[in-house]
Amino acid sequence: MLKVYAVESLRAGMKVGRDIADEQGNTLISTGTILTKEMIYGLLDRPIFSVYIEEQEPPAMPSKENLLDDAYIVCYNTVYQQLVVMFEGLVQRGEFNAADLQNIMDERNFTELCDGAKAVSQIHNMKHEGSYLIHHCLHVGILAGLMGRWLGMSVLDQYNLVIAGLFLDIGKMLIPPAVLEKQGKLTPEEFEQVKMHAQYGHDTLARTTLNANQDIMMGVMQHHERCDGSGYPLHLKGESISRFGKILAILDIYDAMASDRVFAKRRSPFDVFAILYDDILDGKLDTEYGVLFIKRLSHALNGNWVRLTNGEKGRIVYLDESRIRSLPVVQTDKGEFYDLNKNRGVKVECILTASEV
């Protein structure tokens, strides 16, 4: 039986079901080949989005094994702790050590943390303790690494985009916690305070050697700008917004809405995709970056466990990549299948962490 997989969802050991060709039609990998990690990395660098894989038999029940990757968790937690120290030193004491940032940006860290579909599944599967703000910045940095690769950016641009993602909300550390974590509706004055975080973040980084890198500085300053001029702090429009600003706007919205926050529970990624797409159609978010992100990330969610609105748990087993508003096919832990494109009475409520499965 042949099954289509997004390239980000491929795993070493899978058997190729149809020849994989390059842009000119030349065969890159032949039918019957057993994929290696190196082969998959090679495909990720090309404009190839899906691959036919030969599967013997579909599992009777979705597996709950191996939801967490130990090496990934260790790497994530190490980088998280380094970020905590760096944020506190920078904001509280004005200390910034470029060598510390270099340690965080070590190639081994981000080869592991930005490893395709594994990165997406682990972000959702982990239970996060500690500072939501720093977890959010780390998530955005990881998503930035994925976007840089999906866009075919140079290694240097990928590196800079990740750094901009890691620091995009550092200015919130200068907002009073009582305002930042308020559960009720913010007053107009409080909202104006929160909106200052982009400027605060820019000004904080301006006192470091990062000030010389305008891609990073503009990304942090502009991640709340919107293409129609409705954003902040400068109400920039269209081409006045840097590419880093446009990209980080999308990643920031996605992770904020798909994660648990003090004042709001996490939402289904598919609900977030619908919101992002509406903002694209309304001219708020960049079309190229937004559509690419939705397509690539939605397919990277294959294999994740979800809670459905009818209370059942299940695993995403298929997504139709030809439609941007495609909803998944979910196999429940009882072995039943829901095609959520047809069964509109049931939706994905949220992605489950490994401990919730």
Short mmCIF file of C-alpha atoms in Angstrom, two decimals:
data_model
loop_
_atom_site.label_atom_id
_atom_site.label_comp_id
_atom_site.label_asym_id
_atom_site.label_seq_id
_atom_site.Cartn_x
_atom_site.Cartn_y
_atom_site.Cartn_z
CA MET A 1 0.00 0.00 0.00
CA LEU A 2 1.34 3.44 -0.95
CA LYS A 3 0.91 6.43 1.34
CA VAL A 4 1.91 10.05 0.73
CA TYR A 5 4.16 11.66 3.35
CA ALA A 6 5.23 15.29 3.64
CA VAL A 7 9.03 15.43 3.38
CA GLU A 8 9.21 16.78 6.97
CA SER A 9 7.42 13.62 8.17
CA LEU A 10 9.83 11.14 6.58
CA ARG A 11 11.86 8.86 8.84
CA ALA A 12 14.97 6.80 8.26
CA GLY A 13 14.03 3.22 7.42
CA MET A 14 10.97 4.07 5.31
CA LYS A 15 10.76 2.38 1.90
CA VAL A 16 10.28 4.62 -1.16
CA GLY A 17 7.13 3.61 -3.08
CA ARG A 18 7.70 5.69 -6.25
CA ASP A 19 10.80 7.27 -7.80
CA ILE A 20 11.64 10.67 -6.32
CA ALA A 21 12.63 13.10 -9.10
CA ASP A 22 14.28 16.52 -9.14
CA GLU A 23 12.96 19.65 -10.85
CA GLN A 24 14.21 18.41 -14.24
CA GLY A 25 12.63 14.99 -13.86
CA ASN A 26 15.88 13.19 -13.05
CA THR A 27 15.51 10.35 -10.56
CA LEU A 28 17.08 11.21 -7.22
CA ILE A 29 15.99 8.17 -5.24
CA SER A 30 14.60 5.02 -6.83
CA THR A 31 11.54 2.99 -5.90
CA GLY A 32 12.32 0.44 -3.22
CA THR A 33 15.16 2.44 -1.63
CA ILE A 34 15.27 2.44 2.17
CA LEU A 35 15.61 6.06 3.26
CA THR A 36 18.51 7.21 5.43
CA LYS A 37 18.73 10.39 7.49
CA GLU A 38 21.20 11.83 4.99
CA MET A 39 18.78 11.21 2.10
CA ILE A 40 15.98 12.97 3.99
CA TYR A 41 18.18 15.99 4.77
CA GLY A 42 19.00 16.18 1.05
CA LEU A 43 15.30 16.22 0.14
CA LEU A 44 14.59 18.98 2.68
CA ASP A 45 16.95 21.27 0.76
CA ARG A 46 15.00 20.81 -2.50
CA PRO A 47 11.56 22.02 -3.65
CA ILE A 48 10.10 18.54 -3.04
CA PHE A 49 7.10 18.49 -0.75
CA SER A 50 5.81 14.91 -0.63
CA VAL A 51 7.01 11.37 -1.22
CA TYR A 52 5.21 8.08 -1.80
CA ILE A 53 6.13 5.51 0.86
CA GLU A 54 5.37 1.79 0.66
CA GLU A 55 3.65 0.51 3.76
CA GLN A 56 2.79 -3.10 4.44
CA GLU A 57 -0.30 -2.78 6.59
CA PRO A 58 -1.81 0.12 8.47
CA PRO A 59 -1.60 -0.42 12.22
CA ALA A 60 -4.82 -1.62 13.82
CA MET A 61 -4.38 0.98 16.52
CA PRO A 62 -2.21 4.12 16.60
CA SER A 63 0.90 3.64 18.73
CA LYS A 64 1.47 5.71 21.84
CA GLU A 65 5.14 4.76 22.06
CA ASN A 66 8.15 7.03 21.62
CA LEU A 67 6.24 10.33 21.76
CA LEU A 68 9.18 12.07 23.39
CA ASP A 69 12.69 12.05 21.97
CA ASP A 70 15.18 11.98 24.86
CA ALA A 71 18.02 13.63 22.93
CA TYR A 72 15.71 16.41 21.77
CA ILE A 73 14.42 17.06 25.30
CA VAL A 74 17.94 17.26 26.75
CA CYS A 75 19.04 19.68 24.02
CA TYR A 76 15.89 21.81 24.40
CA ASN A 77 16.22 22.07 28.18
CA THR A 78 19.92 22.96 27.93
CA VAL A 79 19.23 25.79 25.49
CA TYR A 80 16.24 26.95 27.58
CA GLN A 81 18.42 27.28 30.71
CA GLN A 82 21.08 29.16 28.77
CA LEU A 83 18.42 31.57 27.48
CA VAL A 84 17.12 32.16 31.02
CA VAL A 85 20.60 33.23 32.15
CA MET A 86 21.18 35.38 29.07
CA PHE A 87 17.78 37.16 29.30
CA GLU A 88 18.21 37.92 33.00
CA GLY A 89 21.76 39.19 32.53
CA LEU A 90 20.78 41.41 29.62
CA VAL A 91 17.61 42.90 31.07
CA GLN A 92 18.50 43.12 34.77
CA ARG A 93 22.22 43.96 34.61
CA GLY A 94 22.81 45.06 31.03
CA GLU A 95 25.31 42.22 30.57
CA PHE A 96 25.68 40.63 27.14
CA ASN A 97 28.31 38.07 26.24
CA ALA A 98 28.51 37.22 22.54
CA ALA A 99 30.24 33.94 23.45
CA ASP A 100 27.16 32.91 25.47
CA LEU A 101 24.97 33.52 22.44
CA GLN A 102 27.40 31.54 20.31
CA ASN A 103 27.05 28.61 22.75
CA ILE A 104 23.27 28.78 22.40
CA MET A 105 23.56 28.94 18.61
CA ASP A 106 25.97 26.00 18.45
CA GLU A 107 25.32 24.09 15.22
CA ARG A 108 24.71 20.85 17.13
CA ASN A 109 21.91 22.51 19.12
CA PHE A 110 20.01 23.78 16.12
CA THR A 111 20.63 20.75 13.94
CA GLU A 112 18.80 18.87 16.69
CA LEU A 113 16.19 21.50 17.61
CA CYS A 114 15.21 22.37 14.01
CA ASP A 115 14.98 18.78 12.79
CA GLY A 116 11.85 18.94 10.62
CA ALA A 117 8.69 17.23 11.80
CA LYS A 118 10.43 16.03 14.97
CA ALA A 119 10.82 19.64 16.05
CA VAL A 120 7.12 20.36 15.58
CA SER A 121 5.99 17.21 17.38
CA GLN A 122 8.37 17.73 20.30
CA ILE A 123 7.33 21.37 20.80
CA HIS A 124 3.76 20.16 21.16
CA ASN A 125 4.50 16.93 23.06
CA MET A 126 6.69 18.42 25.81
CA LYS A 127 5.27 19.66 29.07
CA HIS A 128 6.82 23.06 29.72
CA GLU A 129 7.74 24.31 33.17
CA GLY A 130 9.27 27.66 34.01
CA SER A 131 8.93 30.92 32.09
CA TYR A 132 6.26 30.89 29.37
CA LEU A 133 7.94 33.95 27.85
CA ILE A 134 11.28 32.19 27.35
CA HIS A 135 9.66 28.96 26.14
CA HIS A 136 7.74 31.05 23.60
CA CYS A 137 10.89 32.77 22.37
CA LEU A 138 12.66 29.42 22.05
CA HIS A 139 9.70 27.97 20.13
CA VAL A 140 9.72 30.94 17.75
CA GLY A 141 13.48 30.51 17.29
CA ILE A 142 12.97 26.84 16.41
CA LEU A 143 10.13 27.65 14.00
CA ALA A 144 12.36 30.35 12.49
CA GLY A 145 14.99 27.70 11.83
CA LEU A 146 12.38 25.61 10.01
CA MET A 147 11.12 28.58 8.01
CA GLY A 148 14.64 29.57 7.01
CA ARG A 149 15.17 26.10 5.61
CA TRP A 150 11.77 25.95 3.92
CA LEU A 151 12.49 29.30 2.24
CA GLY A 152 15.91 28.17 1.04
CA MET A 153 17.68 30.97 2.92
CA SER A 154 21.46 31.08 3.15
CA VAL A 155 22.97 29.58 6.30
CA LEU A 156 23.81 33.08 7.58
CA ASP A 157 20.24 34.32 7.05
CA GLN A 158 18.86 31.22 8.78
CA TYR A 159 21.21 31.88 11.71
CA ASN A 160 20.13 35.52 11.98
CA LEU A 161 16.42 34.66 11.70
CA VAL A 162 16.75 32.17 14.56
CA ILE A 163 18.46 34.80 16.76
CA ALA A 164 15.73 37.33 15.99
CA GLY A 165 13.15 34.70 16.97
CA LEU A 166 14.93 33.92 20.23
CA PHE A 167 14.92 37.60 21.27
CA LEU A 168 11.64 38.81 19.76
CA ASP A 169 9.81 39.13 23.11
CA ILE A 170 12.69 40.01 25.44
CA GLY A 171 11.11 43.48 25.80
CA LYS A 172 8.21 41.89 27.71
CA MET A 173 10.59 41.35 30.62
CA LEU A 174 10.31 45.12 31.13
CA ILE A 175 6.50 45.01 31.36
CA PRO A 176 5.05 44.62 34.91
CA PRO A 177 4.05 40.94 35.46
CA ALA A 178 0.67 42.08 36.80
CA VAL A 179 -0.09 43.52 33.36
CA LEU A 180 1.59 40.81 31.30
CA GLU A 181 -0.18 37.96 33.11
CA LYS A 182 -3.53 39.63 33.71
CA GLN A 183 -6.36 37.16 33.08
CA GLY A 184 -9.09 39.68 32.42
CA LYS A 185 -9.32 42.22 29.63
CA LEU A 186 -6.52 44.79 29.58
CA THR A 187 -7.42 48.44 30.02
CA PRO A 188 -6.43 50.74 27.12
CA GLU A 189 -3.53 52.02 29.23
CA GLU A 190 -2.34 48.48 30.02
CA PHE A 191 -2.56 47.48 26.35
CA GLU A 192 -0.44 50.48 25.41
CA GLN A 193 2.13 49.26 27.95
CA VAL A 194 2.19 45.79 26.41
CA LYS A 195 2.54 47.22 22.91
CA MET A 196 5.77 48.91 23.98
CA HIS A 197 7.54 45.54 24.29
CA ALA A 198 8.69 45.56 20.65
CA GLN A 199 10.37 48.95 21.16
CA TYR A 200 11.79 47.86 24.53
CA GLY A 201 13.22 44.71 22.96
CA HIS A 202 14.80 46.68 20.14
CA ASP A 203 16.29 49.20 22.57
CA THR A 204 17.65 46.44 24.83
CA LEU A 205 19.42 44.75 21.92
CA ALA A 206 20.67 48.12 20.67
CA ARG A 207 23.01 48.17 23.66
CA THR A 208 24.69 44.96 22.45
CA THR A 209 26.82 43.95 19.47
CA LEU A 210 23.60 42.75 17.79
CA ASN A 211 22.85 46.41 17.04
CA ALA A 212 25.06 46.11 13.95
CA ASN A 213 22.74 43.46 12.45
CA GLN A 214 19.73 45.25 10.98
CA ASP A 215 17.95 42.03 9.98
CA ILE A 216 17.81 40.96 13.62
CA MET A 217 17.02 44.44 14.94
CA MET A 218 14.18 45.01 12.48
CA GLY A 219 12.78 41.52 13.08
CA VAL A 220 12.47 42.21 16.81
CA MET A 221 11.11 45.74 16.28
CA GLN A 222 8.58 44.81 13.58
CA HIS A 223 7.12 41.43 14.58
CA HIS A 224 3.80 43.10 15.45
CA GLU A 225 3.60 45.23 12.30
CA ARG A 226 0.94 44.19 9.77
CA CYS A 227 1.01 44.61 6.00
CA ASP A 228 -2.17 46.74 6.03
CA GLY A 229 -0.73 49.22 8.55
CA SER A 230 -2.87 47.99 11.47
CA GLY A 231 0.10 46.75 13.53
CA TYR A 232 2.44 48.45 15.97
CA PRO A 233 4.58 50.26 17.07
CA LEU A 234 5.12 52.19 13.81
CA HIS A 235 2.02 51.18 11.78
CA LEU A 236 4.21 50.22 8.83
CA LYS A 237 2.68 48.88 5.61
CA GLY A 238 3.67 46.33 2.98
CA GLU A 239 7.21 46.68 1.71
CA SER A 240 8.14 49.00 4.58
CA ILE A 241 8.18 45.91 6.81
CA SER A 242 11.36 43.80 6.68
CA ARG A 243 11.18 40.15 5.62
CA PHE A 244 12.23 39.10 9.14
CA GLY A 245 9.41 41.21 10.58
CA LYS A 246 6.88 39.58 8.24
CA ILE A 247 8.08 36.05 8.97
CA LEU A 248 8.30 36.47 12.74
CA ALA A 249 4.78 37.95 12.84
CA ILE A 250 3.42 34.62 11.57
CA LEU A 251 5.54 32.43 13.85
CA ASP A 252 4.70 34.58 16.90
CA ILE A 253 0.95 34.32 16.30
CA TYR A 254 1.08 30.58 15.71
CA ASP A 255 3.03 29.63 18.83
CA ALA A 256 1.19 32.08 21.09
CA MET A 257 -2.21 30.66 20.12
CA ALA A 258 -1.16 27.00 19.99
CA SER A 259 0.45 27.11 23.47
CA ASP A 260 -0.96 27.32 26.97
CA ARG A 261 -0.71 30.81 28.44
CA VAL A 262 -1.58 32.20 31.86
CA PHE A 263 -4.70 33.87 30.48
CA ALA A 264 -5.71 31.46 27.69
CA LYS A 265 -5.70 27.74 26.93
CA ARG A 266 -3.96 26.46 23.81
CA ARG A 267 -5.99 26.17 20.62
CA SER A 268 -5.99 23.60 17.86
CA PRO A 269 -3.26 24.33 15.30
CA PHE A 270 -5.91 23.96 12.62
CA ASP A 271 -7.97 26.72 14.22
CA VAL A 272 -4.81 28.85 14.29
CA PHE A 273 -4.15 28.08 10.61
CA ALA A 274 -7.68 29.29 9.79
CA ILE A 275 -7.02 32.54 11.68
CA LEU A 276 -3.68 33.02 9.94
CA TYR A 277 -5.25 32.40 6.54
CA ASP A 278 -8.04 34.90 7.24
CA ASP A 279 -5.36 37.46 8.14
CA ILE A 280 -3.58 36.67 4.87
CA LEU A 281 -6.80 37.21 2.91
CA ASP A 282 -7.41 40.45 4.82
CA GLY A 283 -3.98 41.74 3.82
CA LYS A 284 -2.54 41.70 7.35
CA LEU A 285 0.05 38.94 6.89
CA ASP A 286 2.41 38.29 3.99
CA THR A 287 0.89 35.84 1.50
CA GLU A 288 4.08 34.03 0.43
CA TYR A 289 5.39 33.44 3.93
CA GLY A 290 1.97 32.72 5.43
CA VAL A 291 0.85 30.14 2.87
CA LEU A 292 4.22 28.36 2.97
CA PHE A 293 4.16 28.21 6.77
CA ILE A 294 0.63 26.82 6.93
CA LYS A 295 1.29 24.17 4.28
CA ARG A 296 4.61 22.97 5.64
CA LEU A 297 3.73 23.09 9.33
CA SER A 298 0.33 21.43 8.93
CA HIS A 299 1.94 18.43 7.27
CA ALA A 300 4.63 18.32 9.92
CA LEU A 301 1.80 17.68 12.40
CA ASN A 302 1.26 14.20 10.93
CA GLY A 303 1.56 11.62 13.69
CA ASN A 304 0.69 13.96 16.56
CA TRP A 305 -1.90 12.97 19.13
CA VAL A 306 -4.95 15.21 19.49
CA ARG A 307 -8.03 15.58 21.61
CA LEU A 308 -11.23 15.82 19.57
CA THR A 309 -14.19 17.96 20.58
CA ASN A 310 -16.21 14.80 21.25
CA GLY A 311 -13.73 13.89 24.00
CA GLU A 312 -11.91 11.14 22.12
CA LYS A 313 -8.15 10.94 21.68
CA GLY A 314 -6.57 10.08 18.35
CA ARG A 315 -3.56 10.47 16.11
CA ILE A 316 -3.33 12.48 12.89
CA VAL A 317 -2.65 9.96 10.13
CA TYR A 318 -3.23 11.93 6.91
CA LEU A 319 -3.56 15.44 5.49
CA ASP A 320 -4.45 16.35 1.90
CA GLU A 321 -1.57 18.60 0.88
CA SER A 322 -3.37 19.99 -2.18
CA ARG A 323 -5.64 22.27 -0.09
CA ILE A 324 -4.45 24.93 2.32
CA ARG A 325 -7.59 24.61 4.46
CA SER A 326 -7.31 20.82 4.57
CA LEU A 327 -8.26 19.15 7.86
CA PRO A 328 -6.71 15.90 9.06
CA VAL A 329 -7.85 12.31 9.10
CA VAL A 330 -7.60 11.13 12.71
CA GLN A 331 -7.42 7.54 13.92
CA THR A 332 -8.74 7.22 17.48
CA ASP A 333 -7.21 5.05 20.16
CA LYS A 334 -10.11 2.67 19.48
CA GLY A 335 -8.97 2.22 15.88
CA GLU A 336 -11.78 4.28 14.32
CA PHE A 337 -11.15 6.93 11.65
CA TYR A 338 -12.54 10.46 11.46
CA ASP A 339 -12.11 12.46 8.25
CA LEU A 340 -12.61 15.93 9.70
CA ASN A 341 -13.12 17.39 6.21
CA LYS A 342 -16.34 15.39 5.97
CA ASN A 343 -17.32 15.00 9.61
CA ARG A 344 -17.86 18.67 10.45
CA GLY A 345 -19.46 17.83 13.79
CA VAL A 346 -16.07 16.90 15.23
CA LYS A 347 -12.96 19.10 15.35
CA VAL A 348 -9.46 18.95 16.75
CA GLU A 349 -9.61 20.64 20.15
CA CYS A 350 -5.85 20.68 20.76
CA ILE A 351 -2.60 18.80 20.29
CA LEU A 352 -1.89 16.63 23.33
CA THR A 353 1.35 16.57 25.26
CA ALA A 354 2.91 13.13 25.79
CA SER A 355 1.78 13.14 29.43
CA GLU A 356 -1.84 13.77 28.34
CA VAL A 357 -1.88 10.91 25.84
#
